[in-house]
PDB file of C-alpha atoms in Angstrom:
ATOM      1  CA  MET A  15    -143.018 -64.354 -35.050  1.00 58.00           C
ATOM      2  CA  LYS A  16    -140.535 -62.160 -33.229  1.00 58.00           C
ATOM      3  CA  ALA A  17    -140.469 -64.585 -30.285  1.00 54.00           C
ATOM      4  CA  PHE A  18    -139.944 -67.519 -32.686  1.00 51.00           C
ATOM      5  CA  PHE A  19    -137.021 -65.689 -34.343  1.00 50.00           C
ATOM      6  CA  ILE A  20    -135.350 -64.979 -30.990  1.00 53.00           C
ATOM      7  CA  PHE A  21    -135.928 -68.630 -29.975  1.00 46.00           C
ATOM      8  CA  MET A  22    -134.278 -69.869 -33.211  1.00 46.00           C
ATOM      9  CA  VAL A  23    -131.279 -67.526 -32.790  1.00 46.00           C
ATOM     10  CA  LEU A  24    -130.769 -68.741 -29.218  1.00 47.00           C
ATOM     11  CA  LEU A  25    -131.184 -72.368 -30.273  1.00 44.00           C
ATOM     12  CA  ILE A  26    -128.667 -72.051 -33.137  1.00 51.00           C
ATOM     13  CA  SER A  27    -126.241 -70.094 -30.955  1.00 54.00           C
ATOM     14  CA  GLY A  28    -126.477 -72.750 -28.257  1.00 53.00           C
ATOM     15  CA  MET A  29    -125.810 -75.512 -30.804  1.00 49.00           C
ATOM     16  CA  ALA A  30    -122.820 -73.622 -32.163  1.00 50.00           C
ATOM     17  CA  LEU A  31    -121.382 -73.252 -28.679  1.00 52.00           C
ATOM     18  CA  MET A  32    -121.991 -76.897 -27.884  1.00 53.00           C
ATOM     19  CA  ALA A  33    -120.278 -77.910 -31.123  1.00 54.00           C
ATOM     20  CA  GLN A  34    -116.996 -76.237 -30.095  1.00 67.00           C
ATOM     21  CA  THR A  35    -114.351 -78.363 -28.383  1.00 75.00           C
ATOM     22  CA  PRO A  36    -110.990 -77.163 -27.083  1.00 82.00           C
ATOM     23  CA  GLY A  37    -107.797 -78.189 -28.802  1.00 85.00           C
ATOM     24  CA  PHE A  38    -104.318 -78.195 -27.298  1.00 87.00           C
ATOM     25  CA  LYS A  39    -100.869 -78.215 -28.836  1.00 89.00           C
ATOM     26  CA  ASN A  40     -97.687 -78.481 -26.788  1.00 93.00           C
ATOM     27  CA  ILE A  41     -94.676 -76.472 -27.826  1.00 93.00           C
ATOM     28  CA  SER A  42     -91.057 -76.953 -26.915  1.00 92.00           C
ATOM     29  CA  LEU A  43     -88.640 -74.089 -26.492  1.00 90.00           C
ATOM     30  CA  THR A  44     -85.164 -73.476 -25.159  1.00 90.00           C
ATOM     31  CA  LEU A  45     -83.850 -70.286 -23.592  1.00 88.00           C
ATOM     32  CA  PRO A  46     -80.058 -70.286 -23.903  1.00 90.00           C
ATOM     33  CA  THR A  47     -77.593 -69.426 -21.162  1.00 90.00           C
ATOM     34  CA  VAL A  48     -75.877 -66.185 -22.224  1.00 93.00           C
ATOM     35  CA  ALA A  49     -72.800 -64.384 -20.868  1.00 96.00           C
ATOM     36  CA  LEU A  50     -71.453 -61.564 -23.082  1.00 97.00           C
ATOM     37  CA  VAL A  51     -69.410 -58.500 -22.130  1.00 97.00           C
ATOM     38  CA  ASP A  52     -67.776 -55.698 -24.125  1.00 96.00           C
ATOM     39  CA  ILE A  53     -66.355 -52.192 -23.750  1.00 97.00           C
ATOM     40  CA  HIS A  54     -67.333 -49.079 -25.736  1.00 97.00           C
ATOM     41  CA  PRO A  55     -66.012 -47.055 -27.416  1.00 97.00           C
ATOM     42  CA  ALA A  56     -63.146 -49.085 -28.851  1.00 95.00           C
ATOM     43  CA  GLY A  57     -59.631 -47.744 -28.670  1.00 95.00           C
ATOM     44  CA  THR A  58     -56.730 -47.128 -26.329  1.00 96.00           C
ATOM     45  CA  ILE A  59     -56.721 -44.865 -23.308  1.00 97.00           C
ATOM     46  CA  THR A  60     -53.551 -42.793 -22.909  1.00 97.00           C
ATOM     47  CA  MET A  61     -52.706 -41.479 -19.437  1.00 97.00           C
ATOM     48  CA  ASN A  62     -49.463 -39.730 -18.529  1.00 96.00           C
ATOM     49  CA  PHE A  63     -47.986 -38.595 -15.235  1.00 95.00           C
ATOM     50  CA  SER A  64     -46.649 -35.052 -15.262  1.00 96.00           C
ATOM     51  CA  ALA A  65     -43.215 -34.042 -14.081  1.00 95.00           C
ATOM     52  CA  PRO A  66     -43.144 -31.645 -11.125  1.00 95.00           C
ATOM     53  CA  THR A  67     -42.022 -28.077 -11.803  1.00 95.00           C
ATOM     54  CA  GLU A  68     -40.368 -27.703  -8.416  1.00 96.00           C
ATOM     55  CA  ALA A  69     -37.684 -29.895  -6.866  1.00 96.00           C
ATOM     56  CA  GLY A  70     -39.006 -31.937  -3.959  1.00 95.00           C
ATOM     57  CA  ASN A  71     -42.543 -32.308  -5.338  1.00 95.00           C
ATOM     58  CA  PRO A  72     -43.991 -35.662  -6.470  1.00 94.00           C
ATOM     59  CA  LEU A  73     -45.103 -36.617  -9.954  1.00 94.00           C
ATOM     60  CA  GLY A  74     -48.537 -35.279 -10.897  1.00 95.00           C
ATOM     61  CA  ASN A  75     -51.149 -38.010 -11.284  1.00 96.00           C
ATOM     62  CA  PRO A  76     -52.949 -38.112 -14.627  1.00 97.00           C
ATOM     63  CA  THR A  77     -56.578 -36.976 -14.770  1.00 97.00           C
ATOM     64  CA  SER A  78     -59.010 -39.869 -14.301  1.00 98.00           C
ATOM     65  CA  ASN A  79     -60.556 -41.224 -17.499  1.00 98.00           C
ATOM     66  CA  ASN A  80     -64.267 -42.106 -17.672  1.00 98.00           C
ATOM     67  CA  ALA A  81     -64.709 -42.440 -21.450  1.00 98.00           C
ATOM     68  CA  LYS A  82     -65.396 -46.206 -21.468  1.00 98.00           C
ATOM     69  CA  TRP A  83     -68.688 -48.026 -20.862  1.00 98.00           C
ATOM     70  CA  LEU A  84     -69.066 -51.696 -19.942  1.00 98.00           C
ATOM     71  CA  ASN A  85     -72.016 -53.479 -21.623  1.00 98.00           C
ATOM     72  CA  TYR A  86     -73.252 -57.014 -20.962  1.00 98.00           C
ATOM     73  CA  THR A  87     -76.028 -59.501 -21.644  1.00 97.00           C
ATOM     74  CA  SER A  88     -76.749 -62.288 -19.177  1.00 97.00           C
ATOM     75  CA  ALA A  89     -79.271 -65.139 -19.024  1.00 96.00           C
ATOM     76  CA  VAL A  90     -78.810 -67.400 -16.005  1.00 94.00           C
ATOM     77  CA  ALA A  91     -80.369 -70.518 -14.507  1.00 91.00           C
ATOM     78  CA  VAL A  92     -82.865 -69.970 -11.677  1.00 90.00           C
ATOM     79  CA  GLY A  93     -81.195 -68.737  -8.492  1.00 91.00           C
ATOM     80  CA  ASN A  94     -77.810 -68.008 -10.104  1.00 94.00           C
ATOM     81  CA  THR A  95     -76.009 -64.723 -10.626  1.00 96.00           C
ATOM     82  CA  ARG A  96     -72.917 -63.564 -12.460  1.00 97.00           C
ATOM     83  CA  THR A  97     -69.976 -61.314 -11.639  1.00 98.00           C
ATOM     84  CA  ILE A  98     -67.653 -59.269 -13.804  1.00 98.00           C
ATOM     85  CA  THR A  99     -63.985 -59.151 -12.891  1.00 98.00           C
ATOM     86  CA  ALA A 100     -61.112 -57.054 -14.178  1.00 98.00           C
ATOM     87  CA  SER A 101     -57.376 -57.723 -14.155  1.00 98.00           C
ATOM     88  CA  VAL A 102     -54.244 -56.316 -15.786  1.00 98.00           C
ATOM     89  CA  ASN A 103     -51.599 -58.206 -17.723  1.00 98.00           C
ATOM     90  CA  GLN A 104     -48.817 -56.546 -15.703  1.00 97.00           C
ATOM     91  CA  VAL A 105     -48.361 -54.463 -12.574  1.00 96.00           C
ATOM     92  CA  ILE A 106     -46.449 -51.209 -13.049  1.00 96.00           C
ATOM     93  CA  PRO A 107     -43.813 -50.843 -10.322  1.00 96.00           C
ATOM     94  CA  GLY A 108     -44.791 -48.089  -7.871  1.00 96.00           C
ATOM     95  CA  ILE A 109     -48.116 -47.288  -9.633  1.00 97.00           C
ATOM     96  CA  ASN A 110     -51.641 -48.273  -8.603  1.00 97.00           C
ATOM     97  CA  ILE A 111     -54.145 -48.780 -11.424  1.00 98.00           C
ATOM     98  CA  ARG A 112     -57.626 -48.155 -10.054  1.00 98.00           C
ATOM     99  CA  LEU A 113     -60.977 -48.879 -11.650  1.00 98.00           C
ATOM    100  CA  GLN A 114     -64.514 -48.075 -10.604  1.00 98.00           C
ATOM    101  CA  ALA A 115     -67.685 -49.201 -12.364  1.00 98.00           C
ATOM    102  CA  GLY A 116     -70.561 -46.777 -11.941  1.00 98.00           C
ATOM    103  CA  ALA A 117     -74.164 -47.776 -11.315  1.00 97.00           C
ATOM    104  CA  ALA A 118     -76.081 -49.199 -14.282  1.00 97.00           C
ATOM    105  CA  ALA A 119     -77.391 -46.412 -16.519  1.00 96.00           C
ATOM    106  CA  GLY A 120     -79.171 -45.905 -19.829  1.00 94.00           C
ATOM    107  CA  SER A 121     -81.419 -48.426 -21.522  1.00 92.00           C
ATOM    108  CA  GLY A 122     -81.522 -52.068 -20.576  1.00 94.00           C
ATOM    109  CA  GLY A 123     -83.366 -54.092 -18.031  1.00 95.00           C
ATOM    110  CA  GLY A 124     -83.459 -57.053 -15.731  1.00 96.00           C
ATOM    111  CA  ALA A 125     -81.270 -57.714 -12.712  1.00 96.00           C
ATOM    112  CA  ARG A 126     -78.321 -55.529 -13.644  1.00 97.00           C
ATOM    113  CA  GLY A 127     -75.425 -55.816 -11.246  1.00 96.00           C
ATOM    114  CA  THR A 128     -74.043 -53.686  -8.441  1.00 97.00           C
ATOM    115  CA  SER A 129     -70.646 -51.974  -8.504  1.00 98.00           C
ATOM    116  CA  ALA A 130     -67.978 -53.129  -6.056  1.00 98.00           C
ATOM    117  CA  GLY A 131     -66.728 -49.537  -5.821  1.00 98.00           C
ATOM    118  CA  LEU A 132     -63.121 -48.486  -6.318  1.00 98.00           C
ATOM    119  CA  VAL A 133     -60.826 -51.459  -6.959  1.00 98.00           C
ATOM    120  CA  THR A 134     -57.033 -51.523  -7.353  1.00 98.00           C
ATOM    121  CA  LEU A 135     -56.224 -53.824 -10.274  1.00 98.00           C
ATOM    122  CA  SER A 136     -53.585 -56.531 -10.285  1.00 98.00           C
ATOM    123  CA  THR A 137     -52.894 -59.673 -12.289  1.00 98.00           C
ATOM    124  CA  THR A 138     -55.431 -61.463 -10.062  1.00 98.00           C
ATOM    125  CA  PRO A 139     -59.025 -60.829 -11.226  1.00 98.00           C
ATOM    126  CA  ALA A 140     -60.959 -58.503  -8.899  1.00 98.00           C
ATOM    127  CA  THR A 141     -64.757 -58.300  -8.842  1.00 98.00           C
ATOM    128  CA  ILE A 142     -65.991 -54.954 -10.168  1.00 98.00           C
ATOM    129  CA  ILE A 143     -69.706 -55.831 -10.596  1.00 98.00           C
ATOM    130  CA  SER A 144     -71.705 -58.540  -8.796  1.00 98.00           C
ATOM    131  CA  GLY A 145     -75.290 -59.764  -8.575  1.00 97.00           C
ATOM    132  CA  ILE A 146     -76.025 -59.872 -12.314  1.00 98.00           C
ATOM    133  CA  GLY A 147     -79.073 -61.994 -13.099  1.00 96.00           C
ATOM    134  CA  GLY A 148     -81.069 -62.129 -16.295  1.00 96.00           C
ATOM    135  CA  ALA A 149     -80.179 -58.705 -17.654  1.00 97.00           C
ATOM    136  CA  TYR A 150     -78.971 -56.570 -20.511  1.00 97.00           C
ATOM    137  CA  THR A 151     -77.437 -53.101 -20.296  1.00 97.00           C
ATOM    138  CA  GLY A 152     -78.082 -51.640 -23.720  1.00 96.00           C
ATOM    139  CA  ASP A 153     -75.236 -51.222 -26.172  1.00 95.00           C
ATOM    140  CA  VAL A 154     -72.498 -48.612 -26.724  1.00 94.00           C
ATOM    141  CA  ILE A 155     -71.765 -45.466 -24.699  1.00 96.00           C
ATOM    142  CA  ASN A 156     -74.211 -44.055 -22.148  1.00 97.00           C
ATOM    143  CA  ASN A 157     -75.539 -47.581 -21.520  1.00 97.00           C
ATOM    144  CA  GLY A 158     -74.324 -50.059 -18.942  1.00 97.00           C
ATOM    145  CA  HIS A 159     -71.718 -49.152 -16.361  1.00 98.00           C
ATOM    146  CA  GLN A 160     -69.439 -46.152 -16.908  1.00 98.00           C
ATOM    147  CA  LEU A 161     -65.839 -47.065 -16.082  1.00 98.00           C
ATOM    148  CA  THR A 162     -63.533 -44.618 -14.318  1.00 98.00           C
ATOM    149  CA  LEU A 163     -59.833 -45.438 -14.605  1.00 98.00           C
ATOM    150  CA  SER A 164     -57.231 -43.670 -12.478  1.00 98.00           C
ATOM    151  CA  LEU A 165     -53.492 -43.984 -11.918  1.00 97.00           C
ATOM    152  CA  VAL A 166     -51.817 -42.959  -8.659  1.00 96.00           C
ATOM    153  CA  SER A 167     -48.326 -43.392  -7.326  1.00 93.00           C
ATOM    154  CA  GLY A 168     -47.959 -46.155  -4.765  1.00 92.00           C
ATOM    155  CA  THR A 169     -44.545 -47.091  -3.431  1.00 93.00           C
ATOM    156  CA  TYR A 170     -42.472 -44.211  -4.765  1.00 92.00           C
ATOM    157  CA  ALA A 171     -39.181 -46.118  -4.371  1.00 94.00           C
ATOM    158  CA  ASN A 172     -40.401 -48.653  -6.988  1.00 95.00           C
ATOM    159  CA  ILE A 173     -41.235 -46.146  -9.748  1.00 93.00           C
ATOM    160  CA  ILE A 174     -39.196 -46.642 -12.911  1.00 93.00           C
ATOM    161  CA  ALA A 175     -39.270 -43.923 -15.592  1.00 93.00           C
ATOM    162  CA  GLN A 176     -40.373 -45.614 -18.817  1.00 94.00           C
ATOM    163  CA  SER A 177     -43.458 -46.179 -20.980  1.00 95.00           C
ATOM    164  CA  TYR A 178     -45.825 -49.045 -20.257  1.00 96.00           C
ATOM    165  CA  SER A 179     -48.611 -50.713 -22.199  1.00 97.00           C
ATOM    166  CA  VAL A 180     -51.151 -52.398 -19.945  1.00 98.00           C
ATOM    167  CA  THR A 181     -54.124 -54.507 -21.026  1.00 98.00           C
ATOM    168  CA  ILE A 182     -57.215 -54.691 -18.804  1.00 98.00           C
ATOM    169  CA  THR A 183     -59.173 -57.917 -19.189  1.00 98.00           C
ATOM    170  CA  TYR A 184     -62.886 -57.991 -18.270  1.00 98.00           C
ATOM    171  CA  THR A 185     -64.497 -61.381 -17.614  1.00 98.00           C
ATOM    172  CA  ILE A 186     -68.146 -62.245 -16.952  1.00 98.00           C
ATOM    173  CA  SER A 187     -68.597 -65.493 -15.049  1.00 95.00           C
ATOM    174  CA  GLY A 188     -71.136 -67.479 -13.068  1.00 89.00           C
ATOM    175  CA  LEU A 189     -73.903 -69.865 -14.035  1.00 70.00           C
TER     176      LEU A 189
END
């Protein structure tokens, strides 16, 4: 009786397995190309040169500012990468505006880019980060690339004493 029961269980199990047939369903999906960049926290950076206290000494350069973080999201086609450039809307006579993007930090993932090091900004876009693939940096401060902005005197004969308002434009490009 026990042998008959085991035989019946195996027979029924075998029939159940033989009764199953695979089914397939195709799906269609699209992964969009994405290229987004922003700077955190919002707001203006104020940097001022200091007047010397002794005749014959140069202006004192302002302290570098590293309060801003560059965040981005990128989805690219196979084999492509993106770059991020920075430029200013005007050059200040006799002053060099320098920018350095730090290494990617914080949350995020993928093929985050590599810093180009210290770059002197002009009205022509300069690459500050290259080699960005499919990646995201995380959002807000302490994520992405920390930006260090510095101002130094260049050609002293060109310095004009006045206030300036300069806009830095960041652009992510590539396919």
